[in-house]
Coordinates of N, CA and C in Angstrom, one line a residue:
M55 N 0.5 5.6 -14.7 CA -0.5 5.5 -13.5 C -1.4 6.7 -13.5
R56 N -2.7 6.4 -13.5 CA -3.8 7.4 -13.5 C -4.2 7.8 -12.1
V57 N -4.3 9.1 -11.8 CA -4.5 9.5 -10.4 C -5.6 10.5 -10.4
V58 N -6.5 10.4 -9.3 CA -7.5 11.4 -9.0 C -7.0 12.0 -7.7
I59 N -7.0 13.4 -7.6 CA -6.6 14.1 -6.4 C -7.9 14.8 -5.8
A60 N -8.0 14.8 -4.5 CA -9.0 15.6 -3.8 C -8.3 16.4 -2.7
E61 N -8.2 17.7 -2.9 CA -7.5 18.6 -2.0 C -8.0 20.0 -2.2
D62 N -8.5 20.6 -1.1 CA -9.1 21.9 -1.2 C -8.1 23.1 -1.3
L63 N -6.9 22.9 -0.7 CA -5.9 24.0 -0.8 C -5.3 24.0 -2.1
A64 N -5.5 25.2 -2.8 CA -5.1 25.3 -4.2 C -3.6 25.1 -4.4
L65 N -2.8 25.6 -3.5 CA -1.3 25.5 -3.6 C -0.9 24.1 -3.5
L66 N -1.4 23.4 -2.5 CA -1.1 22.0 -2.2 C -1.6 21.1 -3.4
R67 N -2.8 21.4 -3.8 CA -3.3 20.6 -5.0 C -2.5 20.8 -6.2
D68 N -2.1 22.0 -6.5 CA -1.2 22.2 -7.6 C 0.2 21.6 -7.4
G69 N 0.7 21.6 -6.2 CA 1.9 20.9 -5.9 C 1.9 19.5 -6.1
L70 N 0.8 18.8 -5.7 CA 0.6 17.4 -5.9 C 0.5 17.0 -7.3
I71 N -0.2 17.8 -8.1 CA -0.2 17.6 -9.5 C 1.1 17.6 -10.2
R72 N 1.9 18.7 -9.8 CA 3.2 18.8 -10.4 C 4.2 17.7 -10.0
I73 N 4.1 17.3 -8.8 CA 5.0 16.2 -8.3 C 4.6 14.9 -9.0
L74 N 3.3 14.6 -9.1 CA 2.9 13.3 -9.7 C 3.2 13.3 -11.2
E75 N 3.0 14.4 -11.9 CA 3.3 14.4 -13.3 C 4.8 14.3 -13.6
A76 N 5.6 14.9 -12.7 CA 7.0 14.8 -12.8 C 7.5 13.3 -12.7
Y77 N 6.7 12.5 -12.1 CA 7.0 11.1 -11.9 C 6.2 10.2 -12.8
D78 N 5.8 10.7 -14.0 CA 5.1 9.9 -15.0 C 3.7 9.4 -14.6
C79 N 3.1 10.2 -13.7 CA 1.7 9.9 -13.4 C 0.8 10.9 -14.2
E80 N -0.4 10.4 -14.5 CA -1.4 11.2 -15.2 C -2.5 11.6 -14.2
V81 N -2.6 12.9 -13.9 CA -3.7 13.3 -13.0 C -4.9 13.5 -13.9
V82 N -5.9 12.6 -13.8 CA -7.0 12.7 -14.7 C -8.1 13.5 -14.1
A83 N -8.1 13.9 -12.8 CA -9.0 14.8 -12.2 C -8.5 15.3 -10.9
A84 N -8.8 16.6 -10.6 CA -8.4 17.2 -9.3 C -9.5 18.0 -8.8
V85 N -10.2 17.5 -7.7 CA -11.3 18.2 -7.2 C -11.0 18.9 -5.9
D86 N -11.8 19.8 -5.5 CA -11.6 20.6 -4.3 C -12.7 20.5 -3.2
N87 N -13.6 19.6 -3.4 CA -14.7 19.5 -2.4 C -15.2 18.0 -2.3
G88 N -15.9 17.7 -1.2 CA -16.4 16.4 -1.0 C -17.4 15.9 -2.0
P89 N -18.4 16.6 -2.3 CA -19.4 16.2 -3.3 C -18.9 15.8 -4.7
S90 N -17.8 16.4 -5.1 CA -17.2 16.2 -6.4 C -16.3 14.9 -6.5
L91 N -16.0 14.4 -5.3 CA -15.0 13.3 -5.3 C -15.5 12.0 -5.8
L92 N -16.7 11.6 -5.3 CA -17.2 10.3 -5.7 C -17.5 10.2 -7.2
P93 N -18.2 11.2 -7.8 CA -18.4 11.2 -9.2 C -17.1 11.1 -10.0
A94 N -16.0 11.8 -9.6 CA -14.8 11.8 -10.3 C -14.1 10.4 -10.2
L95 N -14.2 9.8 -9.1 CA -13.6 8.4 -8.9 C -14.4 7.4 -9.7
V96 N -15.7 7.5 -9.7 CA -16.5 6.5 -10.5 C -16.3 6.7 -12.0
E97 N -16.2 8.0 -12.4 CA -16.1 8.3 -13.8 C -14.7 7.8 -14.3
H98 N -13.6 8.2 -13.6 CA -12.3 7.9 -14.1 C -11.7 6.6 -13.7
R99 N -12.2 6.0 -12.6 CA -11.6 4.8 -12.1 C -10.1 4.7 -12.1
P100 N -9.5 5.6 -11.4 CA -8.0 5.8 -11.4 C -7.3 4.6 -10.8
D101 N -6.0 4.5 -11.1 CA -5.2 3.5 -10.5 C -5.0 3.7 -9.0
V102 N -5.1 5.0 -8.6 CA -5.0 5.4 -7.2 C -5.6 6.7 -7.0
A103 N -6.3 6.9 -5.8 CA -6.8 8.2 -5.5 C -6.0 8.8 -4.3
V104 N -5.7 10.1 -4.4 CA -5.0 10.8 -3.3 C -5.9 11.7 -2.7
V105 N -6.4 11.5 -1.5 CA -7.5 12.2 -0.9 C -7.2 12.8 0.4
D106 N -7.6 14.1 0.6 CA -7.5 14.8 1.9 C -8.7 14.3 2.7
V107 N -8.5 14.1 4.0 CA -9.6 13.7 4.8 C -10.7 14.7 4.9
R108 N -10.3 16.0 5.1 CA -11.3 17.0 5.4 C -11.4 17.9 4.2
L109 N -12.6 18.0 3.6 CA -12.9 18.8 2.4 C -14.1 19.6 2.7
P110 N -14.3 20.7 1.9 CA -15.6 21.4 1.9 C -16.7 20.5 1.5
P111 N -17.9 20.8 2.0 CA -18.3 22.0 2.7 C -18.2 22.1 4.2
T112 N -18.1 20.9 4.9 CA -18.0 21.0 6.3 C -16.6 20.8 6.9
F113 N -15.7 20.4 6.1 CA -14.3 20.1 6.6 C -14.3 19.2 7.8
T114 N -15.0 18.1 7.7 CA -15.0 17.1 8.7 C -14.3 15.8 8.1
D115 N -15.2 15.0 7.4 CA -14.6 13.7 6.9 C -15.1 13.5 5.5
E116 N -15.4 14.5 4.7 CA -16.0 14.3 3.4 C -15.0 13.5 2.5
G117 N -13.7 13.8 2.6 CA -12.8 13.1 1.7 C -12.8 11.6 2.0
L118 N -12.7 11.3 3.3 CA -12.8 9.9 3.8 C -14.0 9.2 3.3
Q119 N -15.2 9.8 3.5 CA -16.5 9.2 3.2 C -16.6 9.0 1.7
G120 N -16.1 10.0 0.9 CA -16.1 9.8 -0.5 C -15.2 8.6 -1.0
A121 N -14.1 8.5 -0.4 CA -13.2 7.4 -0.7 C -13.8 6.0 -0.3
I122 N -14.4 5.9 0.8 CA -15.1 4.7 1.3 C -16.3 4.4 0.4
S123 N -17.0 5.4 0.0 CA -18.2 5.2 -0.9 C -17.7 4.7 -2.3
A124 N -16.6 5.2 -2.8 CA -16.0 4.8 -4.0 C -15.5 3.4 -4.0
R125 N -15.0 3.0 -2.8 CA -14.5 1.6 -2.7 C -15.7 0.6 -2.6
R126 N -16.8 1.1 -2.2 CA -18.0 0.2 -2.2 C -18.5 0.1 -3.6
A127 N -18.5 1.2 -4.4 CA -18.9 1.2 -5.8 C -18.0 0.4 -6.7
I128 N -16.7 0.6 -6.4 CA -15.6 -0.1 -7.2 C -14.7 -0.8 -6.2
P129 N -15.1 -2.0 -5.8 CA -14.3 -2.7 -4.8 C -12.8 -2.8 -5.1
G130 N -12.0 -2.5 -4.1 CA -10.6 -2.6 -4.2 C -9.9 -1.3 -4.8
M131 N -10.6 -0.2 -5.1 CA -10.0 1.0 -5.6 C -8.9 1.5 -4.6
P132 N -7.7 1.6 -5.0 CA -6.6 2.0 -4.1 C -6.8 3.5 -3.7
V133 N -6.7 3.8 -2.4 CA -6.8 5.1 -1.9 C -5.7 5.4 -0.9
L134 N -5.1 6.6 -1.2 CA -4.1 7.1 -0.2 C -4.6 8.3 0.4
V135 N -4.9 8.3 1.7 CA -5.5 9.4 2.4 C -4.4 10.3 3.0
L136 N -4.6 11.6 2.9 CA -3.7 12.6 3.5 C -4.4 13.3 4.6
S137 N -3.8 13.5 5.7 CA -4.4 14.2 6.9 C -3.4 15.1 7.5
Q138 N -3.9 16.2 8.1 CA -3.1 17.2 8.7 C -2.6 16.7 10.1
H139 N -3.4 15.9 10.7 CA -3.1 15.4 12.1 C -3.2 13.9 12.1
V140 N -2.7 13.3 13.2 CA -2.9 11.9 13.5 C -4.3 11.6 13.9
E141 N -5.1 10.9 13.1 CA -6.4 10.6 13.5 C -6.7 9.1 13.2
P142 N -6.3 8.2 14.2 CA -6.3 6.8 14.0 C -7.7 6.3 13.6
L143 N -8.8 6.9 14.0 CA -10.1 6.4 13.7 C -10.3 6.4 12.2
Y144 N -9.8 7.4 11.4 CA -9.9 7.4 10.0 C -9.1 6.3 9.4
A145 N -7.9 6.0 9.9 CA -7.1 4.9 9.4 C -7.8 3.6 9.6
R146 N -8.4 3.4 10.7 CA -9.1 2.2 11.0 C -10.3 2.0 10.1
E147 N -11.1 3.0 9.9 CA -12.3 2.9 9.0 C -11.9 2.6 7.6
L148 N -10.8 3.1 7.1 CA -10.4 2.9 5.7 C -9.9 1.4 5.6
L149 N -9.3 0.9 6.6 CA -8.7 -0.4 6.5 C -9.7 -1.6 6.7
T150 N -10.9 -1.3 7.3 CA -11.7 -2.4 7.7 C -12.3 -3.2 6.5
D151 N -12.4 -2.6 5.3 CA -13.0 -3.4 4.2 C -12.0 -4.4 3.6
R152 N -10.7 -4.2 3.9 CA -9.7 -5.2 3.6 C -9.6 -5.5 2.1
A153 N -9.9 -4.5 1.3 CA -9.9 -4.8 -0.2 C -9.1 -3.7 -0.9
G154 N -8.1 -4.1 -1.6 CA -7.3 -3.1 -2.4 C -6.3 -2.4 -1.6
G155 N -5.4 -1.6 -2.2 CA -4.4 -0.9 -1.6 C -5.0 0.3 -0.8
V156 N -4.5 0.5 0.4 CA -4.9 1.7 1.2 C -3.7 2.3 1.9
G157 N -3.7 3.6 2.1 CA -2.6 4.3 2.8 C -3.1 5.5 3.6
Y158 N -2.4 5.8 4.6 CA -2.7 6.9 5.5 C -1.4 7.7 5.8
L159 N -1.3 8.9 5.3 CA 0.0 9.7 5.5 C -0.4 11.0 6.0
L160 N 0.5 11.6 6.9 CA 0.4 13.0 7.2 C 0.8 13.8 6.1
K161 N 0.2 15.0 6.0 CA 0.6 15.9 4.8 C 2.0 16.3 4.8
D162 N 2.7 16.3 6.0 CA 4.1 16.7 6.1 C 4.9 15.7 5.2
R163 N 4.5 14.5 5.0 CA 5.3 13.5 4.2 C 5.4 13.9 2.8
V164 N 4.4 14.8 2.3 CA 4.5 15.2 0.9 C 5.7 16.0 0.6
A165 N 6.3 16.6 1.6 CA 7.5 17.4 1.4 C 8.7 16.5 1.1
N166 N 8.6 15.2 1.5 CA 9.6 14.2 1.1 C 9.1 13.5 -0.2
V167 N 9.5 14.1 -1.3 CA 8.9 13.6 -2.6 C 9.1 12.2 -2.8
A168 N 10.3 11.7 -2.6 CA 10.6 10.3 -2.8 C 9.7 9.4 -2.0
Q169 N 9.5 9.7 -0.7 CA 8.7 8.9 0.2 C 7.2 9.0 -0.3
F170 N 6.8 10.2 -0.7 CA 5.4 10.3 -1.1 C 5.1 9.5 -2.4
I171 N 6.0 9.6 -3.4 CA 5.8 8.8 -4.6 C 5.9 7.3 -4.4
D172 N 6.8 6.9 -3.5 CA 6.8 5.5 -3.1 C 5.5 5.0 -2.5
A173 N 4.9 5.9 -1.6 CA 3.7 5.5 -1.0 C 2.6 5.4 -2.1
V174 N 2.5 6.3 -3.0 CA 1.5 6.3 -4.1 C 1.6 5.0 -4.9
R175 N 2.8 4.7 -5.3 CA 3.1 3.5 -6.1 C 2.7 2.2 -5.3
R176 N 3.1 2.2 -4.0 CA 2.8 1.0 -3.3 C 1.3 0.8 -3.0
V177 N 0.6 1.9 -2.8 CA -0.9 1.8 -2.6 C -1.5 1.4 -3.9
A178 N -1.1 2.0 -5.0 CA -1.6 1.6 -6.4 C -1.4 0.1 -6.7
G179 N -0.3 -0.4 -6.1 CA 0.0 -1.8 -6.3 C -0.6 -2.8 -5.4
G180 N -1.5 -2.2 -4.5 CA -2.3 -3.1 -3.6 C -1.7 -3.1 -2.2
G181 N -0.7 -2.3 -1.9 CA -0.1 -2.4 -0.6 C -0.8 -1.6 0.4
T182 N -0.4 -1.7 1.7 CA -1.0 -1.0 2.8 C 0.1 -0.1 3.4
I183 N -0.1 1.2 3.5 CA 0.9 2.1 4.0 C 0.3 2.9 5.2
M184 N 1.0 2.8 6.3 CA 0.6 3.6 7.5 C 1.7 4.6 7.8
D185 N 1.4 5.8 8.1 CA 2.4 6.9 8.5 C 3.1 6.4 9.8
P186 N 4.4 6.5 9.8 CA 5.2 6.1 11.0 C 4.7 6.9 12.3
E187 N 4.3 8.1 12.1 CA 3.9 8.9 13.3 C 2.6 8.3 13.9
V188 N 1.7 7.8 13.0 CA 0.5 7.2 13.5 C 0.9 5.9 14.3
V189 N 1.8 5.2 13.7 CA 2.2 3.9 14.4 C 2.9 4.3 15.7
T190 N 3.7 5.3 15.8 CA 4.4 5.7 17.0 C 3.4 6.1 18.1
Q191 N 2.4 6.8 17.7 CA 1.4 7.3 18.7 C 0.6 6.1 19.2
L192 N 0.3 5.2 18.3 CA -0.5 4.0 18.8 C 0.3 3.1 19.7
L193 N 1.6 3.0 19.3 CA 2.5 2.1 20.2 C 2.6 2.7 21.6
A194 N 2.5 4.0 21.7 CA 2.7 4.6 23.0 C 1.5 4.3 23.9
R195 N 0.4 3.9 23.4 CA -0.8 3.6 24.2 C -0.7 2.2 24.7
N196 N -1.3 2.0 25.9 CA -1.4 0.6 26.5 C -2.6 -0.1 26.0
V197 N -2.6 -0.6 24.8 CA -3.7 -1.3 24.2 C -3.8 -2.7 24.7
P198 N -4.8 -3.1 25.4 CA -4.9 -4.5 25.9 C -4.6 -5.6 25.0
P199 N -5.2 -5.6 23.7 CA -4.9 -6.8 22.8 C -3.4 -6.9 22.5
L200 N -2.6 -5.9 22.7 CA -1.2 -6.0 22.4 C -0.3 -6.3 23.6
A201 N -1.0 -6.4 24.8 CA -0.2 -6.5 26.0 C 0.6 -7.8 26.0
A202 N 0.2 -8.9 25.3 CA 0.9 -10.1 25.3 C 2.1 -10.1 24.4
L203 N 2.3 -9.1 23.6 CA 3.4 -9.1 22.7 C 4.7 -8.6 23.4
T204 N 5.8 -9.2 22.9 CA 7.1 -8.8 23.4 C 7.5 -7.5 22.8
V205 N 8.5 -6.8 23.3 CA 9.0 -5.6 22.7 C 9.4 -5.7 21.3
R206 N 10.1 -6.8 20.9 CA 10.5 -7.1 19.5 C 9.2 -7.3 18.7
E207 N 8.3 -8.0 19.2 CA 7.1 -8.3 18.4 C 6.3 -7.0 18.1
R208 N 6.3 -6.1 19.1 CA 5.7 -4.8 18.9 C 6.4 -4.0 17.8
E209 N 7.8 -4.1 17.8 CA 8.5 -3.4 16.8 C 8.2 -4.0 15.4
V210 N 8.1 -5.3 15.3 CA 7.8 -5.9 14.0 C 6.4 -5.5 13.6
L211 N 5.4 -5.5 14.5 CA 4.1 -5.1 14.2 C 4.0 -3.7 13.7
G212 N 4.8 -2.8 14.4 CA 4.8 -1.4 14.0 C 5.3 -1.2 12.6
L213 N 6.3 -2.0 12.2 CA 6.8 -1.9 10.8 C 5.9 -2.6 9.8
M214 N 5.2 -3.6 10.2 CA 4.1 -4.2 9.4 C 3.0 -3.1 9.1
A215 N 2.7 -2.3 10.2 CA 1.7 -1.3 10.0 C 2.1 -0.2 9.1
E216 N 3.4 0.0 8.9 CA 3.9 0.9 7.9 C 3.9 0.4 6.5
G217 N 3.5 -0.9 6.4 CA 3.4 -1.5 5.1 C 4.7 -2.2 4.6
R218 N 5.6 -2.4 5.5 CA 6.9 -3.0 5.1 C 6.9 -4.5 4.9
S219 N 7.6 -5.0 4.0 CA 7.7 -6.4 3.7 C 8.6 -7.1 4.8
N220 N 8.6 -8.4 4.8 CA 9.4 -9.1 5.7 C 10.9 -8.8 5.5
G221 N 11.3 -8.6 4.3 CA 12.7 -8.3 4.0 C 13.1 -6.9 4.5
A222 N 12.2 -6.0 4.3 CA 12.4 -4.6 4.8 C 12.4 -4.5 6.3
I223 N 11.6 -5.3 6.9 CA 11.6 -5.4 8.4 C 12.9 -6.0 8.9
A224 N 13.4 -7.0 8.3 CA 14.6 -7.6 8.6 C 15.8 -6.6 8.5
T225 N 15.8 -5.9 7.4 CA 16.9 -4.9 7.2 C 16.8 -3.8 8.3
K226 N 15.6 -3.3 8.6 CA 15.4 -2.3 9.6 C 15.9 -2.7 11.0
L227 N 15.6 -3.9 11.4 CA 15.8 -4.4 12.7 C 17.2 -5.2 12.8
Y228 N 17.9 -5.3 11.7 CA 19.1 -6.0 11.7 C 19.0 -7.5 12.1
I229 N 18.0 -8.1 11.6 CA 17.8 -9.5 11.9 C 17.5 -10.3 10.6
G230 N 17.4 -11.6 10.7 CA 17.2 -12.4 9.5 C 15.7 -12.5 9.2
E231 N 15.4 -12.8 7.9 CA 14.0 -12.9 7.5 C 13.3 -14.0 8.2
K232 N 14.0 -15.1 8.5 CA 13.4 -16.2 9.3 C 13.0 -15.8 10.6
A233 N 13.8 -14.9 11.3 CA 13.4 -14.4 12.6 C 12.2 -13.5 12.5
V234 N 12.1 -12.7 11.4 CA 10.9 -11.9 11.2 C 9.7 -12.8 11.0
S235 N 9.8 -13.9 10.2 CA 8.7 -14.8 10.0 C 8.2 -15.4 11.3
K236 N 9.2 -15.8 12.2 CA 8.8 -16.3 13.5 C 8.1 -15.3 14.4
H237 N 8.6 -14.1 14.4 CA 7.9 -13.0 15.2 C 6.5 -12.8 14.7
I238 N 6.3 -12.8 13.3 CA 5.0 -12.5 12.8 C 4.1 -13.7 13.1
S239 N 4.6 -14.9 13.0 CA 3.7 -16.1 13.4 C 3.3 -16.0 14.8
S240 N 4.2 -15.5 15.7 CA 3.9 -15.4 17.1 C 2.8 -14.3 17.3
I241 N 3.0 -13.2 16.6 CA 2.0 -12.1 16.6 C 0.6 -12.6 16.3
F242 N 0.5 -13.3 15.1 CA -0.8 -13.9 14.7 C -1.4 -14.8 15.8
T243 N -0.6 -15.6 16.4 CA -1.1 -16.5 17.4 C -1.6 -15.7 18.6
K244 N -0.8 -14.8 19.1 CA -1.2 -14.0 20.3 C -2.4 -13.1 20.0
L245 N -2.6 -12.7 18.8 CA -3.7 -11.9 18.5 C -4.9 -12.7 18.0
A246 N -4.8 -14.0 18.1 CA -5.9 -14.9 17.7 C -6.3 -14.8 16.3
L247 N -5.3 -14.8 15.4 CA -5.6 -14.7 14.0 C -5.2 -16.0 13.3
P248 N -6.1 -16.9 13.1 CA -5.8 -18.3 12.6 C -5.3 -18.2 11.2
P249 N -4.7 -19.3 10.7 CA -4.3 -19.4 9.3 C -5.5 -19.3 8.4
S250 N -5.3 -18.7 7.2 CA -6.4 -18.6 6.3 C -5.8 -18.7 4.9
D251 N -6.7 -18.7 3.9 CA -6.3 -18.9 2.5 C -5.9 -17.5 1.8
D252 N -6.2 -16.4 2.5 CA -5.9 -15.1 2.0 C -4.7 -14.5 2.7
D253 N -4.4 -13.2 2.4 CA -3.3 -12.5 3.0 C -3.7 -11.4 3.8
H254 N -4.9 -11.5 4.5 CA -5.5 -10.4 5.3 C -5.0 -10.4 6.7
R255 N -4.3 -11.4 7.1 CA -3.9 -11.4 8.5 C -3.0 -10.3 8.9
R256 N -2.1 -9.9 8.0 CA -1.3 -8.7 8.2 C -2.1 -7.5 8.5
V257 N -3.1 -7.3 7.7 CA -4.0 -6.1 7.8 C -4.8 -6.3 9.2
L258 N -5.3 -7.5 9.5 CA -6.0 -7.7 10.7 C -5.1 -7.4 11.9
A259 N -3.8 -7.8 11.8 CA -2.9 -7.5 12.9 C -2.7 -6.0 13.1
V260 N -2.6 -5.3 12.0 CA -2.5 -3.8 12.0 C -3.8 -3.2 12.6
L261 N -4.9 -3.8 12.3 CA -6.2 -3.3 12.9 C -6.2 -3.4 14.4
A262 N -5.4 -4.3 15.0 CA -5.3 -4.4 16.4 C -4.8 -3.1 17.0
Y263 N -3.9 -2.4 16.3 CA -3.5 -1.1 16.7 C -4.6 -0.1 16.8
L264 N -5.5 -0.2 15.9 CA -6.5 0.8 15.7 C -7.8 0.5 16.4
D265 N -7.9 -0.6 17.0 CA -9.1 -1.0 17.7 C -9.0 -0.5 19.2
V266 N -9.1 0.9 19.3 CA -8.9 1.5 20.6 C -10.2 2.3 21.0

């Protein structure tokens, strides 16, 4: 798996490279600023990009904007965003194009190597990963579109937002997969997400969290 990294902190950047290479990933480029990110992504077209939200020169959203620009240039490019704090707006902006794997993790998760590598692989494979802390904070808000959901449906939607499959949700909640499917169908109905030929309704349901 070929990876491009964008991280301005030298120690963390070096640590990410070492971790990824230890798990049979090839880091084809590692940049430390926003302007260098887009050219690196377009040149190398990696299997996944691991990108810090805030990069020099302004330390605002250069990493995010570079990732979004790259996904416009190369539709579906998988991007795993790392952030120091919970910033739901960034997660929402990244998810709205609904193309390719995307992920949003707090930097603290990198300390859990197995969890980090799993997230990288799942995003590279086209999955959607949301940091549980982001989900927890969003669940704590009284978001009107979610008011019609039951407590169990909110739990299911929270796990969907983390990128879990129906089987994983069933295991986590100690219920059957058929029950999970029924809850998800009810969520789609209550959030006015009609049946479609694609698989974007899960992402759209997650976006209901972020539309605040």
